[in-house]
Coordinates of C-alpha atoms in Angstrom, one line a residue:
X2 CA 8.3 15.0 -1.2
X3 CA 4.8 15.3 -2.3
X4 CA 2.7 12.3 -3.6
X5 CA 2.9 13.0 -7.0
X6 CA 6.8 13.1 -7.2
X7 CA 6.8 10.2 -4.9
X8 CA 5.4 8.7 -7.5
X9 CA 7.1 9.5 -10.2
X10 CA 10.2 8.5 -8.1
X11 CA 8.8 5.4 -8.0
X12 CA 8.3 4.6 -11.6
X13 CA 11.5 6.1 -12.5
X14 CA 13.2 3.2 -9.9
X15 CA 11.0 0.9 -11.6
X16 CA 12.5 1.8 -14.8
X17 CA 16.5 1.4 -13.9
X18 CA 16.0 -2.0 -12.5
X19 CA 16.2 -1.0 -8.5
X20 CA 13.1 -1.9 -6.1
X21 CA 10.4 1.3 -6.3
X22 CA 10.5 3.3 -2.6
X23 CA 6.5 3.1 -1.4
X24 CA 3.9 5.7 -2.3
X25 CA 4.2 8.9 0.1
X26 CA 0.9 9.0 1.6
X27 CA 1.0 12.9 0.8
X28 CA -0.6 15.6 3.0
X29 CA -4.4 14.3 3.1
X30 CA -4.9 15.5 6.8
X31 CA -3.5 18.5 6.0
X32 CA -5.3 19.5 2.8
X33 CA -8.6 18.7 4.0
X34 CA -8.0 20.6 7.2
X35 CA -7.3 23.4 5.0
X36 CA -10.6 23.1 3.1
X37 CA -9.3 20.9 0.4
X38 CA -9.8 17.6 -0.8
X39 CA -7.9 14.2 0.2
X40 CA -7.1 13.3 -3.5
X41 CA -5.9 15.8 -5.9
X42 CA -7.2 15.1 -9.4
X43 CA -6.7 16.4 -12.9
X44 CA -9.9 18.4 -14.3
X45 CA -10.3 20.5 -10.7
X46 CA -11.0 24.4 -11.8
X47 CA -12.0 24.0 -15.8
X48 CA -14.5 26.1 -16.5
X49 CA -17.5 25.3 -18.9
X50 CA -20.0 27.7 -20.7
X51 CA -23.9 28.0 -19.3
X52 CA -26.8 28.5 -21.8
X53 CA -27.2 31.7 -20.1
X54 CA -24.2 33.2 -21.2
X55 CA -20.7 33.1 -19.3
X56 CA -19.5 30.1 -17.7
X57 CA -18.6 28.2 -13.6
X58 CA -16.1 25.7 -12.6
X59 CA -17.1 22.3 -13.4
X60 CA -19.0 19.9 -11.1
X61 CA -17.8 16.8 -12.5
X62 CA -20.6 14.6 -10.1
X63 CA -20.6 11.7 -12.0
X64 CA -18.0 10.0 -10.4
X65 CA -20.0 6.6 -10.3
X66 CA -19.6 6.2 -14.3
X67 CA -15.7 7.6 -14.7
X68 CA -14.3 9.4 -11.8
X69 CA -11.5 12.0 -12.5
X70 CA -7.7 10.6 -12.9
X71 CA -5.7 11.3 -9.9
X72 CA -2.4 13.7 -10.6
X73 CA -0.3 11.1 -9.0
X74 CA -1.5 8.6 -11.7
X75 CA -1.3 10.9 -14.5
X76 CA 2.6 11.7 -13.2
X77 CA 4.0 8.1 -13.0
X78 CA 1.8 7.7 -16.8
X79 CA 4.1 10.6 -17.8
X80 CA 7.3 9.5 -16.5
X81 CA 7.0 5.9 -17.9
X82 CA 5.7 6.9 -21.3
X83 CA 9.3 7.8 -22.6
X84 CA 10.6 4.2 -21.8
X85 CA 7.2 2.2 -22.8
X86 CA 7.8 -1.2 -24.5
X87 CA 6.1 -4.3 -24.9
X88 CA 6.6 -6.6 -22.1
X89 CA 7.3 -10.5 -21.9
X90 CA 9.0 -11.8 -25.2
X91 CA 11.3 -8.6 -25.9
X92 CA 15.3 -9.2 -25.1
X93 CA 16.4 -5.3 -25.1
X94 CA 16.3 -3.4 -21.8
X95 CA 13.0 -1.5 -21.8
X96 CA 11.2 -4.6 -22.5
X97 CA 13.0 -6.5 -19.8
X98 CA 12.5 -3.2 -17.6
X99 CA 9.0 -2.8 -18.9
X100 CA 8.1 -6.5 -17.9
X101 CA 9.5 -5.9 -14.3
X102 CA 7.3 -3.0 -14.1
X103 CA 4.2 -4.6 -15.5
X104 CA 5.0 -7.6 -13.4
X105 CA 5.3 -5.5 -10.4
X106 CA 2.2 -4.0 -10.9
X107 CA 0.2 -7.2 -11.0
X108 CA 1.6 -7.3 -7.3
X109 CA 0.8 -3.9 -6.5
X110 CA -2.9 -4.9 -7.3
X111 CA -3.0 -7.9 -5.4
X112 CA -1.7 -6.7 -2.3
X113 CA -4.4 -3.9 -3.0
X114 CA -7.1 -6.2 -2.8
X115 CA -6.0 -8.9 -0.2
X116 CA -5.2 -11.7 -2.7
X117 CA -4.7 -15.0 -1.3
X118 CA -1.6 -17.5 -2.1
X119 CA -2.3 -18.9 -5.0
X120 CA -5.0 -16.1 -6.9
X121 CA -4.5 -14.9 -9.9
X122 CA -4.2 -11.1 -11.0
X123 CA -5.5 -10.9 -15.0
X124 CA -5.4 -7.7 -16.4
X125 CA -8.6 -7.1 -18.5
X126 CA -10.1 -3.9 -20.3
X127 CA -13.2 -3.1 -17.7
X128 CA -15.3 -4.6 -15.0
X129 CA -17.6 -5.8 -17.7
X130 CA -14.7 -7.4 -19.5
X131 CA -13.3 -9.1 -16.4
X132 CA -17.3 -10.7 -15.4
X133 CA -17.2 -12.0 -19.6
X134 CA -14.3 -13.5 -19.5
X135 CA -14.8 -15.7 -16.0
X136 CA -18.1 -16.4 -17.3
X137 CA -16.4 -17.7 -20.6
X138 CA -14.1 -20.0 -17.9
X139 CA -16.9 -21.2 -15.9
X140 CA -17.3 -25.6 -16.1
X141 CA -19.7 -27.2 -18.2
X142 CA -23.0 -26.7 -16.4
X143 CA -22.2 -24.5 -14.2
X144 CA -26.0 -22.8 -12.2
X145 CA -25.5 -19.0 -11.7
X146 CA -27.1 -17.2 -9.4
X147 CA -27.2 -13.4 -9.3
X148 CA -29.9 -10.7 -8.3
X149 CA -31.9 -8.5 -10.5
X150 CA -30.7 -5.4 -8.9
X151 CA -26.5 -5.8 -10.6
X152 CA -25.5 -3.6 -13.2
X153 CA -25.5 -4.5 -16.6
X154 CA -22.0 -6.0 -16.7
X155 CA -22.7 -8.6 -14.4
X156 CA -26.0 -9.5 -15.2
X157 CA -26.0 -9.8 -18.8
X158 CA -22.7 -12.2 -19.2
X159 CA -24.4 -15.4 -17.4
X160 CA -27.0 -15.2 -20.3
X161 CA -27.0 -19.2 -20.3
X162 CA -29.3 -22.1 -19.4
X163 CA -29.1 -22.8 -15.6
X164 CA -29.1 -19.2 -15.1
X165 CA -31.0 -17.7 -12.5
X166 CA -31.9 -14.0 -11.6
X167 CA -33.0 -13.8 -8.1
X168 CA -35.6 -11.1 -7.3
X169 CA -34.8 -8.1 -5.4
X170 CA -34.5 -8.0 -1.9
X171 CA -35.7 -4.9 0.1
X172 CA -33.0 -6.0 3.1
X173 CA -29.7 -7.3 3.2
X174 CA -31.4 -9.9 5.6
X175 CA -33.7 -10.3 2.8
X176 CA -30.6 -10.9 0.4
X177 CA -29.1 -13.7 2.4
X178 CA -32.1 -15.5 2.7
X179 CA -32.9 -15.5 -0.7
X180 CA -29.8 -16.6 -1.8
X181 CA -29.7 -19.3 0.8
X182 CA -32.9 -20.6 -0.2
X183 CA -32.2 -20.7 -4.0
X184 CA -28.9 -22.4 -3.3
X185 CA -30.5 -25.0 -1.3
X186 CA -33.4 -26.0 -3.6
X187 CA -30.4 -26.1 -7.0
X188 CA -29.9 -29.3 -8.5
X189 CA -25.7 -30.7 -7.5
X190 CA -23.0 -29.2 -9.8
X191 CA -20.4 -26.3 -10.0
X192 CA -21.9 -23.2 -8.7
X193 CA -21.3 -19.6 -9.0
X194 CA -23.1 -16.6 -7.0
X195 CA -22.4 -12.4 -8.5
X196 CA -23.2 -10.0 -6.3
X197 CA -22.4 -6.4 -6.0
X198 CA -20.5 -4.5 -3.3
X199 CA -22.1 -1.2 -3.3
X200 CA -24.8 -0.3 -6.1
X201 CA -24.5 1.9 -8.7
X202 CA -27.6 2.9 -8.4
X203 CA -28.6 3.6 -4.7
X204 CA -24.8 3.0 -3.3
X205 CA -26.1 1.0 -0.5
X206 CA -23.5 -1.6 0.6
X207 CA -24.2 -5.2 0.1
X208 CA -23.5 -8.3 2.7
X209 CA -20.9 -9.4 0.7
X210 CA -19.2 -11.6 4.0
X211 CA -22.6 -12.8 4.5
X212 CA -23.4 -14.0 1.2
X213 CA -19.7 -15.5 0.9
X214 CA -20.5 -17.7 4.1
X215 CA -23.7 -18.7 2.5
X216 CA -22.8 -19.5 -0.8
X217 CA -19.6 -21.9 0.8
X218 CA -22.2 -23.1 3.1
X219 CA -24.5 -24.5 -0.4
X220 CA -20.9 -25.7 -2.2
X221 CA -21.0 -22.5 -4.6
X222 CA -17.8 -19.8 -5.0
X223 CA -18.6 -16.4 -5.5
X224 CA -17.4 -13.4 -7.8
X225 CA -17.4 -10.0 -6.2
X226 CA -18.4 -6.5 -8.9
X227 CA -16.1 -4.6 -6.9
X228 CA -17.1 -1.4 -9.2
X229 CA -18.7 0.7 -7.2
X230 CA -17.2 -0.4 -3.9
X231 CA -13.2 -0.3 -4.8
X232 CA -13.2 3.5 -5.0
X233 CA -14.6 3.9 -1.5
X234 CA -13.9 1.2 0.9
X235 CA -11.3 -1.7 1.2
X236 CA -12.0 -4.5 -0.8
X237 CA -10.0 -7.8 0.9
X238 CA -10.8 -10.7 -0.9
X239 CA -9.6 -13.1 1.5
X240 CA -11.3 -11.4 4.5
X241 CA -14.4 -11.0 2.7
X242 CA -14.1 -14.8 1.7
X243 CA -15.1 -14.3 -2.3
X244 CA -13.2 -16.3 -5.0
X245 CA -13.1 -13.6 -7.5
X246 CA -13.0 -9.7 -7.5
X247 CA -13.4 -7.5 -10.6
X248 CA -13.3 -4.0 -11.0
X249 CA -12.3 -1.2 -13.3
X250 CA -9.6 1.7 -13.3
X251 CA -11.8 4.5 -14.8
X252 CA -13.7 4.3 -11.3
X253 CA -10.6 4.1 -9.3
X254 CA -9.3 7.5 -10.5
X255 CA -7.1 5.8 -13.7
X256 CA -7.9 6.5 -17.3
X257 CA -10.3 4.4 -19.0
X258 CA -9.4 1.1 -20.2
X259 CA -8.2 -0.9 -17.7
X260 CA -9.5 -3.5 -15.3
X261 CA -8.8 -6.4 -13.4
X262 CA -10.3 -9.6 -12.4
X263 CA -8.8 -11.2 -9.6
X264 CA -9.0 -14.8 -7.5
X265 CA -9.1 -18.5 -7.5
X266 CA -6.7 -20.0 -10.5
X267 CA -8.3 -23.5 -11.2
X268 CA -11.2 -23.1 -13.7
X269 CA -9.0 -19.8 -15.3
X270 CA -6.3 -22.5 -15.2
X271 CA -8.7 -25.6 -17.0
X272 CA -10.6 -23.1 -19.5
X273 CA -9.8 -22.1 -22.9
X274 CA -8.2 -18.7 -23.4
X275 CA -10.3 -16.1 -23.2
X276 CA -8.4 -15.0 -26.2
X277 CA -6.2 -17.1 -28.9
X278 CA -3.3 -14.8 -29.6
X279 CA 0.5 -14.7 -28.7
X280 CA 1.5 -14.6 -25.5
X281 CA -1.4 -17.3 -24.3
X282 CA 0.5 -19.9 -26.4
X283 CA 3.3 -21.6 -24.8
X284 CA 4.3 -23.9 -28.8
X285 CA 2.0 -23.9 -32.0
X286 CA 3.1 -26.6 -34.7
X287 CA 1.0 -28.0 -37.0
X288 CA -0.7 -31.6 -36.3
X289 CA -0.9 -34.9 -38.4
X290 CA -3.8 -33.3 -40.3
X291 CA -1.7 -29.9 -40.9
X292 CA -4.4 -27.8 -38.6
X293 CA -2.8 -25.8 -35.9
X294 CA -1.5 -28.0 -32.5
X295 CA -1.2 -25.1 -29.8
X296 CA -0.2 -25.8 -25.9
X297 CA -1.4 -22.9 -24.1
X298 CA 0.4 -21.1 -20.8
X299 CA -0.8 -21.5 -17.7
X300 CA -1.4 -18.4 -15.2
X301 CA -2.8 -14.9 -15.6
X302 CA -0.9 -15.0 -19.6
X303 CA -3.6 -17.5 -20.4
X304 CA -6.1 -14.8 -20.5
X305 CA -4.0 -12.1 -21.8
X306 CA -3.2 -13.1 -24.9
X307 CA -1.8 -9.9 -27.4
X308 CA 0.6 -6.5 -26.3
X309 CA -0.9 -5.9 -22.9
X310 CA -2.2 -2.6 -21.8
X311 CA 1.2 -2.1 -19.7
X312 CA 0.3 1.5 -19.0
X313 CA -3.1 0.6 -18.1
X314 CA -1.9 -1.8 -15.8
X315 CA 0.6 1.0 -14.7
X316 CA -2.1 3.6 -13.8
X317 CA -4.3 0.8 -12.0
X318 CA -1.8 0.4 -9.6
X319 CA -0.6 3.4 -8.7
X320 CA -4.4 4.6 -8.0
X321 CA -4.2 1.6 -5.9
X322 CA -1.0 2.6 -3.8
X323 CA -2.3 6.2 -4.0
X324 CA -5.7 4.9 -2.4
X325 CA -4.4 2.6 0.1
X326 CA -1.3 5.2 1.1
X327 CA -4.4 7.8 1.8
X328 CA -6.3 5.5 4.0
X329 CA -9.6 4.2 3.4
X330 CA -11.1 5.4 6.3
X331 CA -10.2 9.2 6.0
X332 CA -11.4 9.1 2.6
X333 CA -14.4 7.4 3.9
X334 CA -14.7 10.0 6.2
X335 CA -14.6 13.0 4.1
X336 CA -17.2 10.8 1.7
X337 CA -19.4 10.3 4.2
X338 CA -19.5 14.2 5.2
X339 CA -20.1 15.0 2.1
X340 CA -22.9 12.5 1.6
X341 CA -24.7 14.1 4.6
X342 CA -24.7 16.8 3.3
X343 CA -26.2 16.3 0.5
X344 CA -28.9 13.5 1.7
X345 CA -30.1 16.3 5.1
X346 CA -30.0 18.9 2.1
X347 CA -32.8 16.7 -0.6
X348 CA -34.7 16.1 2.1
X349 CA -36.1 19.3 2.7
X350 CA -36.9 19.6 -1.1
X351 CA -40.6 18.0 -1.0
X352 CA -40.4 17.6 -5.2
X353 CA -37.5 15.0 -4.5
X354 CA -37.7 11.2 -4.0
X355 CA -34.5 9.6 -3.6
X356 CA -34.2 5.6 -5.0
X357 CA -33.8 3.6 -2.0
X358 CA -34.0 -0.7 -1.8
X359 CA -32.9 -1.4 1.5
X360 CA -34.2 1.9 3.4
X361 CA -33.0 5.5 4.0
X362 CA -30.5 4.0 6.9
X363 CA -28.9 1.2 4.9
X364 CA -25.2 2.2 5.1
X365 CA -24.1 3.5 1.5
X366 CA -21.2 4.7 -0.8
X367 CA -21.4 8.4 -1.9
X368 CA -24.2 7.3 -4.9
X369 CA -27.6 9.4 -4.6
X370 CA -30.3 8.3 -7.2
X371 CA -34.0 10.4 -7.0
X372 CA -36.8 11.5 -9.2
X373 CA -37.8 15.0 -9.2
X374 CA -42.1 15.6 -9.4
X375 CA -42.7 17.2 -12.8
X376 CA -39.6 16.6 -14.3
X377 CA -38.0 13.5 -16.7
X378 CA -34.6 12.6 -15.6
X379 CA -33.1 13.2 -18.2
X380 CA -34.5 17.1 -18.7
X381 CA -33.3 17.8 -15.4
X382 CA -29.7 16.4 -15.7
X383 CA -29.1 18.8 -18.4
X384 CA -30.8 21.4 -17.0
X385 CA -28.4 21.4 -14.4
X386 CA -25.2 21.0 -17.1
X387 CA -26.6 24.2 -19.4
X388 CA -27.5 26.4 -16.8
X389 CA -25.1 25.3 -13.5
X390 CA -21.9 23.6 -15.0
X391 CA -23.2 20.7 -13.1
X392 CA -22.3 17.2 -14.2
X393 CA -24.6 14.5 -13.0
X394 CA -26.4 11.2 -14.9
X395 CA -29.6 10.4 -16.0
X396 CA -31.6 7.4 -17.2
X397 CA -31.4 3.9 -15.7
X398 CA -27.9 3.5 -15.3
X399 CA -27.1 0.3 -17.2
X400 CA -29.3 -1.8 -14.5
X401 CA -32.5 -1.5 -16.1
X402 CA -34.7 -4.2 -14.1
X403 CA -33.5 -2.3 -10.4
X404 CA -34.3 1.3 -11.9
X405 CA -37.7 -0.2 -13.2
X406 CA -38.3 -1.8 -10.0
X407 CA -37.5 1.6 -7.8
X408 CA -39.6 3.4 -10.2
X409 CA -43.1 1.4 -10.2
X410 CA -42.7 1.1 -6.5
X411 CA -42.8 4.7 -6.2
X412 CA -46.0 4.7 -8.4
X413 CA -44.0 5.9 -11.3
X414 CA -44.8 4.6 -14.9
X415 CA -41.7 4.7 -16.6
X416 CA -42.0 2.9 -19.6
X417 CA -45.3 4.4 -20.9
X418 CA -44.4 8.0 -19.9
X419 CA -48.2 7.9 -18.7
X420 CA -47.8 10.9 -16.0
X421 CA -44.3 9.7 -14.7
X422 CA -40.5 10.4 -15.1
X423 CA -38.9 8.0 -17.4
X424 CA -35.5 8.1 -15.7
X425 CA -33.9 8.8 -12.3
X426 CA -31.3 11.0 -11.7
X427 CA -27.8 10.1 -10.2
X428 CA -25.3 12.3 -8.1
X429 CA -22.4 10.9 -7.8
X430 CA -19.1 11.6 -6.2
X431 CA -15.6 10.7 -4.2
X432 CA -13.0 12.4 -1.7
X433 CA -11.6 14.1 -4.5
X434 CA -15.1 16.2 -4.8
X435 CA -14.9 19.6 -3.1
X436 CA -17.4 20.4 -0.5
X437 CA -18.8 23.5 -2.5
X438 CA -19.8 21.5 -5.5
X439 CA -22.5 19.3 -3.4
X440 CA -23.1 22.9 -2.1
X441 CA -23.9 24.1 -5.8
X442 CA -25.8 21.3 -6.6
X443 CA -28.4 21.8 -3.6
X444 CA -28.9 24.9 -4.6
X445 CA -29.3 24.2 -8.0
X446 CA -31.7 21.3 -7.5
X447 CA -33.8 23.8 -4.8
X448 CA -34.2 26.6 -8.0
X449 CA -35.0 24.1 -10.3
X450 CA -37.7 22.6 -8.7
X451 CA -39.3 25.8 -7.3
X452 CA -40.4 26.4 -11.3
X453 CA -41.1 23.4 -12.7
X454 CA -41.6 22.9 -15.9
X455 CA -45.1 22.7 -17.6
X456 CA -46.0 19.6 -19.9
X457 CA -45.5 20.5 -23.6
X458 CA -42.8 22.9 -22.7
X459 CA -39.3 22.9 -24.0
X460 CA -36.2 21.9 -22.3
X461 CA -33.6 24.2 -21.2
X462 CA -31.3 24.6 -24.3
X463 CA -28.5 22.6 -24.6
X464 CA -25.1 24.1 -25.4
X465 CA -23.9 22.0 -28.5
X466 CA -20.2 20.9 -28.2
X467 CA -19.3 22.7 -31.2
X468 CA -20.3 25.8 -30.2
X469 CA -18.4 25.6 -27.1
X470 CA -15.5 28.3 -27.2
X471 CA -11.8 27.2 -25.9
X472 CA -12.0 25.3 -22.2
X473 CA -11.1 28.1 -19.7
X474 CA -8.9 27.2 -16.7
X475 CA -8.9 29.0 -13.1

């Protein structure tokens, strides 16, 4: 039985009341031995238009910011769909069923991430949803430390007095010191440390264990963006020793719109809900003064208040089983292939810098950032959408003070546009990426930058979405 009907097996168990059968781990050896992939993915083979007329099978290398949805996914989706209901409070039998499913899959994603007796599994919309709503939970006067270099989503919710943005290390070493050092000189209190597992910027890996240790050592707890790192290694959040992990589905090969935060109970359990709605009530009556008397619930339904996202939740953890069931270490294999590749094959193009904080031999996630001499990010990025079908990012990737940082320490200027790019660009991909697309995109980048463009010149011409004719399919 192939993974996807495995799959779809399983939900369909789900869905009569019996126990689902595991996720077949499918035929990754075999594919890739045959030149293929280890996930299969929905989107492989469209076709897109080029500004020079005709079209090419889209390079979708922008995995970093959404990566493809995974067909086994997109199956059990489809086989649920039909029987969808709202879970928790309904009495027929596909809202009982429902609930078991939703239910299941709360389990499915803690087993998935190494939860520890006792954590909690809350359902959220994004990684940036998941980092709001534990900073919403944190105690009063809670000191938060978190480096410079973290994406937008968990840098921006600890915007609070006792807030503190630690500079950026050029060394994990570096990291660990720093944040042992801060921690030691903070005044007594609750403490909370964020810290990335991979960037999303340069994809190097952080010392998560190491900064774990340290920030128990100081009396702090830790949250884990798990982002970046989720899609490519395994995240265990007991082994690693963090107190919370938060990622996002859209970067874990699910649709967009799901997330979880996951880890310690206690302040979740003692805050407010994130949200006041039904289903974080347990009673509401009115009090002596006739103004509403609620008594919330305790668990993950605290923070989950309305109809939850139950095929969300759904597609999140069958990626998950789909992941683990695949192995993390052949698709870190394949990755890391692939990411060979593609570093041995920029470094022979003298116009490109790649972004780099800890070194060239820091150990990193399939994420390449570099500038390219003579050319603004963003100009480039589309050059290489009109004229190759190639889909990469540009700009400074929602972690503005890192990108800045990377840029003026490679003598760039990038908010005066004084002589300098004003963005990077970003190739980013997974072990659903074939090997011919980082192929394509080396030799795109080489063609490009043997005719640079002269200052005051136009930009390759874009093709506008309206003008685009029907998507073709190979």
């Amino acid at each position: 039985m192939s993974a996807a009907s495995a799959t779809a097996s399983a939900t369909a168990s789900a869905l009569s009341g019996f126990p689902a059968p595991p996720a077949s781990p499918g035929s990754c050896a075999s594919s890739v031995a045959a030149g293929g992939t280890p996930l299969s993915v929905l989107g492989a083979g469209v076709r897109v238009p080029l500004a020079g007329g005709g079209g090419a099978e889209y390079a979708a290398l922008d995995c970093a910011a959404g990566a493809p949805v995974l067909r086994q996914v997109w199956d059990a989706v489809a086989a649920y769909a039909p029987s969808c209901s709202s879970v928790h409070r309904g009495a027929g039998r596909l809202s009982r069923l429902s609930t078991e499913l939703y239910e299941r899959c709360r389990a499915t994603v803690a087993a998935f991430l190494g939860c520890r007796p006792g954590d909690q599994v809350i359902f959220t919309r994004s990684t940036t949803d998941a980092l709001n709503l534990l900073a919403a939970a944190l105690p009063a006067g809670t000191r938060v430390f978190v480096f410079e270099t973290e994406h937008h989503a968990a840098l921006l919710p600890w915007r609070r007095a006792g807030t503190r943005w630690l500079p950026a290390p050029r060394s994990p070493e570096e990291a660990v010191q720093t944040l042992a050092e801060a921690l030691a000189a903070a005044p007594d209190g609750p403490r909370l440390v964020c810290v990335t597992g991979a960037s999303n910027v340069t994809g190097e890996l952080w010392p998560v264990r190491e900064l774990a240790a340290v920030a128990h050592r100081h009396g702090a707890r830790i949250v884990l963006d798990a982002a970046q790192l989720a899609p490519h290694r395994p995240v265990d959040i007991a082994a690693l020793g963090v107190d919370w992990a938060a990622f996002s589905g859209h970067k874990l090969y699910a649709p967009f719109g799901a997330g979880v935060l996951a880890g310690r109970g206690d302040w979740l359990a003692a805050a407010e809900p994130y949200l006041a709605g039904g289903g974080a009530s347990r009673t509401v009556a009115r009090d002596a003064d006739g103004r509403p008397a609620v008594e919330w619930v305790t668990g993950a339904a605290r923070h989950e208040a309305g109809s939850p996202n139950v095929i969300g939740a759904l597609a999140v953890a069958v990626a998950c089983e789909t992941l683990a069931a695949a192995g993390h270490e052949a698709l870190a294999a394949y990755e890391e292939r692939l990411l060979l590749r593609l570093c041995e094959g920029l470094s022979e193009l003298p116009a490109v810098r790649p972004l780099s904080l800890f070194g060239p031999d820091a150990a990193r996630i399939a994420v390449v950032s570099f500038t390219v001499s003579g050319w603004d990010g963003g100009d480039f990025a589309a050059a290489l959408s009109d004229r190759y079908g190639i889909g990469v990012r540009a700009g400074l990737f929602c972690a503005h003070p890192l990108v800045r940082a990377l840029l003026d320490g490679a003598g760039r200027q990038p908010d005066t546009g004084c002589g300098g790019p004003l963005s990077a660009v970003r190739v980013s991909f997974g072990a659903a990426t074939p090997a011919d697309h980082i192929d394509r995109l080396l030799r795109a980048v080489a063609e490009l930058t043997g005719r640079h463009r002269a200052p005051g010149t136009p930009p390759v011409p874009s093709v506008r979405p309206w003008d685009l004719p029907e998507q073709e399919h190979s």
